[in-house]
Amino acid sequence: MFRALVLEKEGDAAAAHLRDLDESALPPGDVTVAVEYSTLNYKDGLALSANGGGIVRTWPHVAGIDFAGVVEASSDGRYKPGDKVILTGWRVGEVHWGGYAQKARVRADWLVPLPAGLTPRQAMAVGTAGFTAMLAVMALEEHGLTPDKGEVLVTGASGGVGSVAVALLAKLGYQVAAVTGRAETAGYLRDLGASRIVARAELAEVVKRPLEAETWAGCVDAVGGAMLARVLGQMKHGGSVAAVGLAGGAALPASVIPFLLRGVNLLGIDSVTVPYERRMRAWGRVVSDLAVGKLEAMVREVGLGELPALGAAILQGGVQGRVVVDVNL
């Protein structure tokens, strides 16, 4: 038997309940993992909402789009009992049962070994959000961003992706401008390495001018919507924006002018189906480029029972930094 936070359909809505399940309830897969830690991400907030956020299609369901733990059983030669592993992406926690349980069964192709230098808890302090931030930084570098080019903007900076992006960029020597709508997070962001705090209101308004003053050498954008459109018009010539989220909306009320007259690049960052080799490269960069002390400053640790309330909070922008879930609490 193992404990899980199970989403169950109740009429037209869904509700989450702590249940004790038999291992036979797990979905098919090559590898069974004793989960130690998971995290709370925006997608998890959607899954935990009243209708499953449009991403849960079958019931009952176990959410949690990432986890770290120890292999208990494996029919795949790449993993053996006792191996420590990480899972992020592959629509686990959406269409396949995820990490909000003490056990998970998944395909071996979806796992990566826990990198040397990280504990399972630290890996989930990074989690999908931090992994996505690392992919965004790698993409910006691959498109020519270097510290001497100028300031790098991070929108949604106090959230999970933004917090890790600020810490990573600062550690790599960049001057980081962090956008936040909550003035009380300024000290937190400066401690992570932000050199400047930008009020969200300064970028929230849509303007008619397709180009503004060249301000940012690069950007990690977790907001989308009108803010992304505004930022595109403020990028320096040849600068790139790595788009990682849509907390501000999926529509993009933008002009093509920044792309045509300034050679701006808009880079889409998908962390779900990243090939194995790039996953390993990104996790290796996390180990080398993210200060553990900065990582710990982002973390709030909770148990499974606290997730329904926190899921609602993350959808409203009310969660700062990273929430690590100890599934055994």
mmCIF file of C-alpha atoms in Angstrom:
data_model
loop_
_atom_site.group_PDB
_atom_site.id
_atom_site.type_symbol
_atom_site.label_atom_id
_atom_site.label_comp_id
_atom_site.label_asym_id
_atom_site.label_seq_id
_atom_site.Cartn_x
_atom_site.Cartn_y
_atom_site.Cartn_z
ATOM 1 C CA MET A 1 0.000 0.000 0.000
ATOM 2 C CA PHE A 2 1.077 3.591 -0.572
ATOM 3 C CA ARG A 3 -0.417 7.001 0.072
ATOM 4 C CA ALA A 4 -1.428 9.354 -2.743
ATOM 5 C CA LEU A 5 -3.305 12.588 -3.282
ATOM 6 C CA VAL A 6 -6.016 11.351 -5.628
ATOM 7 C CA LEU A 7 -8.147 13.625 -7.797
ATOM 8 C CA GLU A 8 -11.659 12.208 -8.065
ATOM 9 C CA LYS A 9 -14.617 13.398 -10.099
ATOM 10 C CA GLU A 10 -17.540 14.508 -7.950
ATOM 11 C CA GLY A 11 -20.421 15.511 -10.210
ATOM 12 C CA ASP A 12 -19.214 18.241 -12.548
ATOM 13 C CA ALA A 13 -16.199 19.095 -10.396
ATOM 14 C CA ALA A 14 -13.150 17.305 -9.052
ATOM 15 C CA ALA A 15 -11.788 17.095 -5.531
ATOM 16 C CA ALA A 16 -8.507 15.893 -4.062
ATOM 17 C CA HIS A 17 -8.407 13.291 -1.301
ATOM 18 C CA LEU A 18 -5.573 11.507 0.498
ATOM 19 C CA ARG A 19 -6.021 7.801 -0.217
ATOM 20 C CA ASP A 20 -4.170 4.577 0.580
ATOM 21 C CA LEU A 21 -3.788 2.630 -2.654
ATOM 22 C CA ASP A 22 -2.568 -0.822 -3.586
ATOM 23 C CA GLU A 23 0.437 -0.962 -5.916
ATOM 24 C CA SER A 24 -1.786 -2.690 -8.478
ATOM 25 C CA ALA A 25 -3.540 0.656 -8.990
ATOM 26 C CA LEU A 26 -0.431 2.160 -10.616
ATOM 27 C CA PRO A 27 -0.516 2.612 -14.402
ATOM 28 C CA PRO A 28 1.668 0.505 -16.717
ATOM 29 C CA GLY A 29 5.367 1.304 -16.986
ATOM 30 C CA ASP A 30 8.893 -0.113 -17.028
ATOM 31 C CA VAL A 31 10.106 1.361 -13.747
ATOM 32 C CA THR A 32 8.499 1.640 -10.323
ATOM 33 C CA VAL A 33 9.904 4.466 -8.210
ATOM 34 C CA ALA A 34 9.623 5.101 -4.476
ATOM 35 C CA VAL A 35 8.970 8.831 -4.688
ATOM 36 C CA GLU A 36 10.666 11.022 -2.101
ATOM 37 C CA TYR A 37 9.903 14.540 -3.300
ATOM 38 C CA SER A 38 7.756 16.312 -5.847
ATOM 39 C CA THR A 39 6.986 19.999 -6.385
ATOM 40 C CA LEU A 40 4.190 22.455 -7.093
ATOM 41 C CA ASN A 41 4.137 24.053 -10.540
ATOM 42 C CA TYR A 42 1.562 26.143 -12.407
ATOM 43 C CA LYS A 43 0.338 23.062 -14.298
ATOM 44 C CA ASP A 44 -0.152 21.298 -10.980
ATOM 45 C CA GLY A 45 -2.315 24.186 -9.833
ATOM 46 C CA LEU A 46 -4.431 23.709 -12.948
ATOM 47 C CA ALA A 47 -4.724 19.966 -12.344
ATOM 48 C CA LEU A 48 -5.777 20.543 -8.738
ATOM 49 C CA SER A 49 -8.485 23.044 -9.707
ATOM 50 C CA ALA A 50 -12.183 22.210 -9.709
ATOM 51 C CA ASN A 51 -12.330 20.814 -13.251
ATOM 52 C CA GLY A 52 -8.778 19.563 -13.587
ATOM 53 C CA GLY A 53 -7.767 22.732 -15.391
ATOM 54 C CA GLY A 54 -8.491 21.200 -18.758
ATOM 55 C CA ILE A 55 -5.335 19.072 -18.552
ATOM 56 C CA VAL A 56 -6.743 16.080 -16.617
ATOM 57 C CA ARG A 57 -8.868 13.892 -18.867
ATOM 58 C CA THR A 58 -9.346 10.637 -16.924
ATOM 59 C CA TRP A 59 -10.388 10.014 -13.329
ATOM 60 C CA PRO A 60 -9.271 9.101 -10.736
ATOM 61 C CA HIS A 61 -5.929 10.811 -11.283
ATOM 62 C CA VAL A 62 -2.686 11.527 -9.441
ATOM 63 C CA ALA A 63 -1.180 14.922 -10.341
ATOM 64 C CA GLY A 64 2.419 16.084 -9.896
ATOM 65 C CA ILE A 65 4.382 16.813 -13.074
ATOM 66 C CA ASP A 66 7.763 15.935 -11.576
ATOM 67 C CA PHE A 67 9.370 13.819 -8.888
ATOM 68 C CA ALA A 68 12.640 12.451 -7.555
ATOM 69 C CA GLY A 69 13.119 9.156 -5.811
ATOM 70 C CA VAL A 70 14.661 5.680 -5.769
ATOM 71 C CA VAL A 71 13.997 2.834 -8.210
ATOM 72 C CA GLU A 72 12.175 -0.064 -6.546
ATOM 73 C CA ALA A 73 11.705 -2.321 -9.583
ATOM 74 C CA SER A 74 12.696 -2.117 -13.241
ATOM 75 C CA SER A 75 12.256 -4.222 -16.366
ATOM 76 C CA ASP A 76 14.590 -1.889 -18.276
ATOM 77 C CA GLY A 77 18.326 -2.487 -18.174
ATOM 78 C CA ARG A 78 19.135 1.209 -17.838
ATOM 79 C CA TYR A 79 17.842 1.313 -14.264
ATOM 80 C CA LYS A 80 18.102 -1.062 -11.348
ATOM 81 C CA PRO A 81 16.707 -1.072 -7.796
ATOM 82 C CA GLY A 82 18.472 1.522 -5.668
ATOM 83 C CA ASP A 83 19.178 3.956 -8.513
ATOM 84 C CA LYS A 84 18.198 7.558 -7.779
ATOM 85 C CA VAL A 85 16.220 9.169 -10.586
ATOM 86 C CA ILE A 86 14.419 12.348 -11.658
ATOM 87 C CA LEU A 87 11.354 12.759 -13.818
ATOM 88 C CA THR A 88 10.148 15.994 -15.409
ATOM 89 C CA GLY A 89 7.759 16.391 -18.318
ATOM 90 C CA TRP A 90 6.381 13.787 -20.744
ATOM 91 C CA ARG A 91 2.857 14.813 -19.626
ATOM 92 C CA VAL A 92 3.263 12.883 -16.394
ATOM 93 C CA GLY A 93 0.822 14.376 -13.886
ATOM 94 C CA GLU A 94 -1.441 15.316 -16.799
ATOM 95 C CA VAL A 95 -2.335 12.186 -18.800
ATOM 96 C CA HIS A 96 -0.196 9.751 -16.770
ATOM 97 C CA TRP A 97 -0.197 9.451 -12.973
ATOM 98 C CA GLY A 98 2.442 11.686 -11.431
ATOM 99 C CA GLY A 99 4.445 12.470 -8.353
ATOM 100 C CA TYR A 100 1.849 13.289 -5.676
ATOM 101 C CA ALA A 101 2.178 9.787 -4.272
ATOM 102 C CA GLN A 102 4.680 7.604 -2.466
ATOM 103 C CA LYS A 103 5.032 5.406 -5.573
ATOM 104 C CA ALA A 104 5.025 6.048 -9.312
ATOM 105 C CA ARG A 105 5.317 3.736 -12.306
ATOM 106 C CA VAL A 106 6.579 5.269 -15.551
ATOM 107 C CA ARG A 107 8.426 4.533 -18.781
ATOM 108 C CA ALA A 108 12.194 4.285 -18.443
ATOM 109 C CA ASP A 109 12.581 6.719 -21.364
ATOM 110 C CA TRP A 110 11.072 9.463 -19.206
ATOM 111 C CA LEU A 111 13.676 9.226 -16.430
ATOM 112 C CA VAL A 112 17.160 10.633 -15.998
ATOM 113 C CA PRO A 113 19.699 9.614 -13.342
ATOM 114 C CA LEU A 114 20.049 11.969 -10.395
ATOM 115 C CA PRO A 115 23.215 13.973 -11.177
ATOM 116 C CA ALA A 116 26.154 13.708 -8.792
ATOM 117 C CA GLY A 117 26.137 16.734 -6.539
ATOM 118 C CA LEU A 118 22.341 16.882 -6.096
ATOM 119 C CA THR A 119 20.149 15.241 -3.474
ATOM 120 C CA PRO A 120 16.585 14.250 -4.407
ATOM 121 C CA ARG A 121 15.301 17.186 -2.358
ATOM 122 C CA GLN A 122 17.620 19.628 -4.125
ATOM 123 C CA ALA A 123 16.611 18.179 -7.492
ATOM 124 C CA MET A 124 12.991 18.976 -6.697
ATOM 125 C CA ALA A 125 13.885 22.390 -5.333
ATOM 126 C CA VAL A 126 14.962 22.902 -8.939
ATOM 127 C CA GLY A 127 12.148 20.783 -10.374
ATOM 128 C CA THR A 128 10.367 21.461 -13.638
ATOM 129 C CA ALA A 129 10.452 25.211 -13.010
ATOM 130 C CA GLY A 130 14.212 25.351 -12.517
ATOM 131 C CA PHE A 131 14.864 22.879 -15.314
ATOM 132 C CA THR A 132 12.833 25.135 -17.625
ATOM 133 C CA ALA A 133 14.779 28.187 -16.453
ATOM 134 C CA MET A 134 18.041 26.411 -17.258
ATOM 135 C CA LEU A 135 16.791 25.509 -20.740
ATOM 136 C CA ALA A 136 15.844 29.159 -21.256
ATOM 137 C CA VAL A 137 19.302 30.388 -20.248
ATOM 138 C CA MET A 138 20.944 27.803 -22.530
ATOM 139 C CA ALA A 139 18.782 28.933 -25.463
ATOM 140 C CA LEU A 140 19.654 32.597 -24.867
ATOM 141 C CA GLU A 141 23.351 31.738 -24.764
ATOM 142 C CA GLU A 142 23.049 29.714 -27.951
ATOM 143 C CA HIS A 143 21.595 32.807 -29.617
ATOM 144 C CA GLY A 144 24.531 34.993 -28.638
ATOM 145 C CA LEU A 145 23.746 36.323 -25.157
ATOM 146 C CA THR A 146 26.830 37.092 -23.054
ATOM 147 C CA PRO A 147 27.176 39.188 -19.877
ATOM 148 C CA ASP A 148 28.823 42.070 -21.739
ATOM 149 C CA LYS A 149 25.745 42.593 -23.962
ATOM 150 C CA GLY A 150 23.719 44.323 -21.223
ATOM 151 C CA GLU A 151 20.865 43.769 -18.791
ATOM 152 C CA VAL A 152 18.716 40.654 -18.923
ATOM 153 C CA LEU A 153 15.062 40.953 -17.959
ATOM 154 C CA VAL A 154 13.193 38.242 -16.041
ATOM 155 C CA THR A 155 9.403 38.579 -15.913
ATOM 156 C CA GLY A 156 7.340 36.805 -13.271
ATOM 157 C CA ALA A 157 10.573 36.882 -11.320
ATOM 158 C CA SER A 158 9.247 35.835 -7.903
ATOM 159 C CA GLY A 159 7.637 32.665 -9.269
ATOM 160 C CA GLY A 160 9.333 29.306 -9.611
ATOM 161 C CA VAL A 161 10.832 29.688 -13.097
ATOM 162 C CA GLY A 162 11.653 33.346 -12.526
ATOM 163 C CA SER A 163 13.356 32.792 -9.178
ATOM 164 C CA VAL A 164 15.700 30.153 -10.575
ATOM 165 C CA ALA A 165 16.336 32.220 -13.718
ATOM 166 C CA VAL A 166 17.367 35.229 -11.612
ATOM 167 C CA ALA A 167 19.734 33.112 -9.511
ATOM 168 C CA LEU A 168 21.242 31.349 -12.541
ATOM 169 C CA LEU A 169 21.813 34.522 -14.544
ATOM 170 C CA ALA A 170 23.330 36.349 -11.581
ATOM 171 C CA LYS A 171 25.705 33.443 -10.884
ATOM 172 C CA LEU A 172 26.770 33.533 -14.548
ATOM 173 C CA GLY A 173 27.682 37.213 -14.280
ATOM 174 C CA TYR A 174 24.666 38.887 -15.863
ATOM 175 C CA GLN A 175 23.035 42.100 -14.667
ATOM 176 C CA VAL A 176 19.471 40.984 -13.957
ATOM 177 C CA ALA A 177 16.373 43.189 -13.946
ATOM 178 C CA ALA A 178 13.559 41.350 -12.148
ATOM 179 C CA VAL A 179 9.903 42.165 -12.844
ATOM 180 C CA THR A 180 7.428 41.705 -10.006
ATOM 181 C CA GLY A 181 3.979 42.909 -9.139
ATOM 182 C CA ARG A 182 4.570 42.492 -5.418
ATOM 183 C CA ALA A 183 6.759 45.149 -3.855
ATOM 184 C CA GLU A 184 7.347 42.944 -0.806
ATOM 185 C CA THR A 185 9.374 40.498 -2.924
ATOM 186 C CA ALA A 186 12.065 43.054 -3.802
ATOM 187 C CA GLY A 187 14.394 41.974 -0.994
ATOM 188 C CA TYR A 188 13.947 38.304 -1.893
ATOM 189 C CA LEU A 189 14.818 39.001 -5.534
ATOM 190 C CA ARG A 190 17.867 41.094 -4.641
ATOM 191 C CA ASP A 191 19.081 38.253 -2.408
ATOM 192 C CA LEU A 192 18.801 35.919 -5.422
ATOM 193 C CA GLY A 193 21.015 38.279 -7.410
ATOM 194 C CA ALA A 194 18.735 40.812 -9.114
ATOM 195 C CA SER A 195 20.502 44.129 -9.609
ATOM 196 C CA ARG A 196 17.314 46.032 -10.441
ATOM 197 C CA ILE A 197 13.628 45.632 -9.579
ATOM 198 C CA VAL A 198 11.082 46.590 -12.236
ATOM 199 C CA ALA A 199 7.464 47.122 -11.186
ATOM 200 C CA ARG A 200 5.053 45.007 -13.205
ATOM 201 C CA ALA A 201 2.939 48.085 -13.896
ATOM 202 C CA GLU A 202 5.779 49.571 -15.959
ATOM 203 C CA LEU A 203 5.415 46.782 -18.540
ATOM 204 C CA ALA A 204 1.771 45.787 -18.229
ATOM 205 C CA GLU A 205 0.324 48.452 -20.509
ATOM 206 C CA VAL A 206 0.012 47.808 -24.240
ATOM 207 C CA VAL A 207 1.454 50.692 -26.259
ATOM 208 C CA LYS A 208 0.848 51.612 -29.903
ATOM 209 C CA ARG A 209 4.529 52.122 -30.686
ATOM 210 C CA PRO A 210 6.012 48.878 -32.059
ATOM 211 C CA LEU A 211 9.522 49.922 -30.970
ATOM 212 C CA GLU A 212 10.728 51.627 -27.802
ATOM 213 C CA ALA A 213 14.211 52.390 -26.515
ATOM 214 C CA GLU A 214 16.616 49.427 -26.828
ATOM 215 C CA THR A 215 16.861 48.306 -23.214
ATOM 216 C CA TRP A 216 17.266 44.544 -22.737
ATOM 217 C CA ALA A 217 19.964 42.263 -24.136
ATOM 218 C CA GLY A 218 17.885 39.190 -23.322
ATOM 219 C CA CYS A 219 14.760 38.133 -21.460
ATOM 220 C CA VAL A 220 13.320 35.089 -19.735
ATOM 221 C CA ASP A 221 9.562 35.636 -19.952
ATOM 222 C CA ALA A 222 7.176 33.642 -17.766
ATOM 223 C CA VAL A 223 4.189 35.942 -18.303
ATOM 224 C CA GLY A 224 3.334 36.136 -22.006
ATOM 225 C CA GLY A 225 0.399 38.240 -23.147
ATOM 226 C CA ALA A 226 0.648 42.020 -23.250
ATOM 227 C CA MET A 227 3.854 42.085 -21.216
ATOM 228 C CA LEU A 228 5.693 39.890 -23.696
ATOM 229 C CA ALA A 229 4.473 42.102 -26.554
ATOM 230 C CA ARG A 230 5.778 45.168 -24.732
ATOM 231 C CA VAL A 231 9.145 43.569 -23.987
ATOM 232 C CA LEU A 232 9.665 42.595 -27.637
ATOM 233 C CA GLY A 233 9.592 46.280 -28.561
ATOM 234 C CA GLN A 234 12.254 47.073 -25.933
ATOM 235 C CA MET A 235 14.816 44.452 -26.944
ATOM 236 C CA LYS A 236 18.246 45.457 -28.187
ATOM 237 C CA HIS A 237 19.181 44.668 -31.767
ATOM 238 C CA GLY A 238 19.671 40.911 -32.142
ATOM 239 C CA GLY A 239 18.419 40.243 -28.625
ATOM 240 C CA SER A 240 16.366 37.193 -27.719
ATOM 241 C CA VAL A 241 13.369 36.465 -25.522
ATOM 242 C CA ALA A 242 12.976 32.942 -24.136
ATOM 243 C CA ALA A 243 9.224 32.402 -23.626
ATOM 244 C CA VAL A 244 8.488 29.900 -20.864
ATOM 245 C CA GLY A 245 4.978 30.685 -19.605
ATOM 246 C CA LEU A 246 1.619 32.372 -20.046
ATOM 247 C CA ALA A 247 0.575 33.547 -16.594
ATOM 248 C CA GLY A 248 -0.500 36.826 -18.219
ATOM 249 C CA GLY A 249 -2.428 35.199 -21.055
ATOM 250 C CA ALA A 250 -1.899 33.186 -24.220
ATOM 251 C CA ALA A 251 -2.712 35.963 -26.684
ATOM 252 C CA LEU A 252 0.192 38.003 -28.066
ATOM 253 C CA PRO A 253 -0.891 41.528 -29.115
ATOM 254 C CA ALA A 254 2.422 42.228 -30.823
ATOM 255 C CA SER A 255 3.834 43.623 -34.071
ATOM 256 C CA VAL A 256 6.328 41.940 -36.389
ATOM 257 C CA ILE A 257 8.365 45.167 -36.462
ATOM 258 C CA PRO A 258 10.835 44.142 -33.678
ATOM 259 C CA PHE A 259 11.662 40.983 -35.636
ATOM 260 C CA LEU A 260 12.118 42.809 -38.941
ATOM 261 C CA LEU A 261 13.894 45.998 -37.866
ATOM 262 C CA ARG A 262 15.892 44.783 -34.859
ATOM 263 C CA GLY A 263 16.355 41.106 -35.613
ATOM 264 C CA VAL A 264 14.762 40.142 -32.300
ATOM 265 C CA ASN A 265 14.393 36.411 -31.644
ATOM 266 C CA LEU A 266 11.423 34.860 -29.837
ATOM 267 C CA LEU A 267 12.505 31.460 -28.511
ATOM 268 C CA GLY A 268 9.874 28.981 -27.382
ATOM 269 C CA ILE A 269 11.034 26.811 -24.473
ATOM 270 C CA ASP A 270 9.417 23.383 -24.191
ATOM 271 C CA SER A 271 10.542 21.367 -21.190
ATOM 272 C CA VAL A 272 8.109 18.465 -21.696
ATOM 273 C CA THR A 273 9.636 16.432 -24.550
ATOM 274 C CA VAL A 274 13.275 17.520 -24.363
ATOM 275 C CA PRO A 275 15.609 14.791 -25.720
ATOM 276 C CA TYR A 276 17.634 12.819 -23.184
ATOM 277 C CA GLU A 277 21.027 14.294 -24.115
ATOM 278 C CA ARG A 278 19.823 17.885 -23.718
ATOM 279 C CA ARG A 279 18.117 16.984 -20.437
ATOM 280 C CA MET A 280 21.378 15.653 -19.074
ATOM 281 C CA ARG A 281 23.246 18.730 -20.305
ATOM 282 C CA ALA A 282 20.720 21.002 -18.593
ATOM 283 C CA TRP A 283 20.918 19.105 -15.296
ATOM 284 C CA GLY A 284 24.704 19.240 -15.474
ATOM 285 C CA ARG A 285 24.498 23.008 -15.898
ATOM 286 C CA VAL A 286 22.191 23.220 -12.887
ATOM 287 C CA VAL A 287 24.821 21.491 -10.759
ATOM 288 C CA SER A 288 27.591 23.814 -11.933
ATOM 289 C CA ASP A 289 25.707 27.106 -12.295
ATOM 290 C CA LEU A 290 23.121 27.282 -9.520
ATOM 291 C CA ALA A 291 24.322 28.219 -6.042
ATOM 292 C CA VAL A 292 22.877 25.750 -3.511
ATOM 293 C CA GLY A 293 22.507 28.504 -0.907
ATOM 294 C CA LYS A 294 20.394 30.562 -3.297
ATOM 295 C CA LEU A 295 18.343 27.473 -4.094
ATOM 296 C CA GLU A 296 17.529 26.816 -0.445
ATOM 297 C CA ALA A 297 16.384 30.415 0.013
ATOM 298 C CA MET A 298 13.617 29.799 -2.542
ATOM 299 C CA VAL A 299 12.185 26.676 -0.921
ATOM 300 C CA ARG A 300 9.062 26.072 1.129
ATOM 301 C CA GLU A 301 8.537 22.412 2.082
ATOM 302 C CA VAL A 302 5.019 20.983 2.453
ATOM 303 C CA GLY A 303 3.182 17.672 2.637
ATOM 304 C CA LEU A 304 0.584 16.233 0.271
ATOM 305 C CA GLY A 305 -2.327 17.501 2.341
ATOM 306 C CA GLU A 306 -1.348 21.146 1.823
ATOM 307 C CA LEU A 307 -1.404 20.972 -1.965
ATOM 308 C CA PRO A 308 -5.075 21.753 -2.740
ATOM 309 C CA ALA A 309 -4.876 25.170 -1.075
ATOM 310 C CA LEU A 310 -1.467 25.923 -2.560
ATOM 311 C CA GLY A 311 -2.661 24.865 -6.003
ATOM 312 C CA ALA A 312 -5.309 27.576 -5.871
ATOM 313 C CA ALA A 313 -2.737 30.093 -4.636
ATOM 314 C CA ILE A 314 -0.233 29.467 -7.432
ATOM 315 C CA LEU A 315 -2.893 30.170 -10.055
ATOM 316 C CA GLN A 316 -3.435 33.586 -8.444
ATOM 317 C CA GLY A 317 0.276 34.418 -8.359
ATOM 318 C CA GLY A 318 0.354 33.937 -4.605
ATOM 319 C CA VAL A 319 3.272 31.494 -4.355
ATOM 320 C CA GLN A 320 6.826 32.787 -4.055
ATOM 321 C CA GLY A 321 9.812 30.715 -5.140
ATOM 322 C CA ARG A 322 9.693 26.935 -5.060
ATOM 323 C CA VAL A 323 7.354 24.607 -3.185
ATOM 324 C CA VAL A 324 8.925 21.210 -2.495
ATOM 325 C CA VAL A 325 6.539 18.401 -1.601
ATOM 326 C CA ASP A 326 7.727 15.711 0.798
ATOM 327 C CA VAL A 327 5.324 12.899 -0.106
ATOM 328 C CA ASN A 328 6.092 11.099 3.142
ATOM 329 C CA LEU A 329 4.996 13.961 5.409
#
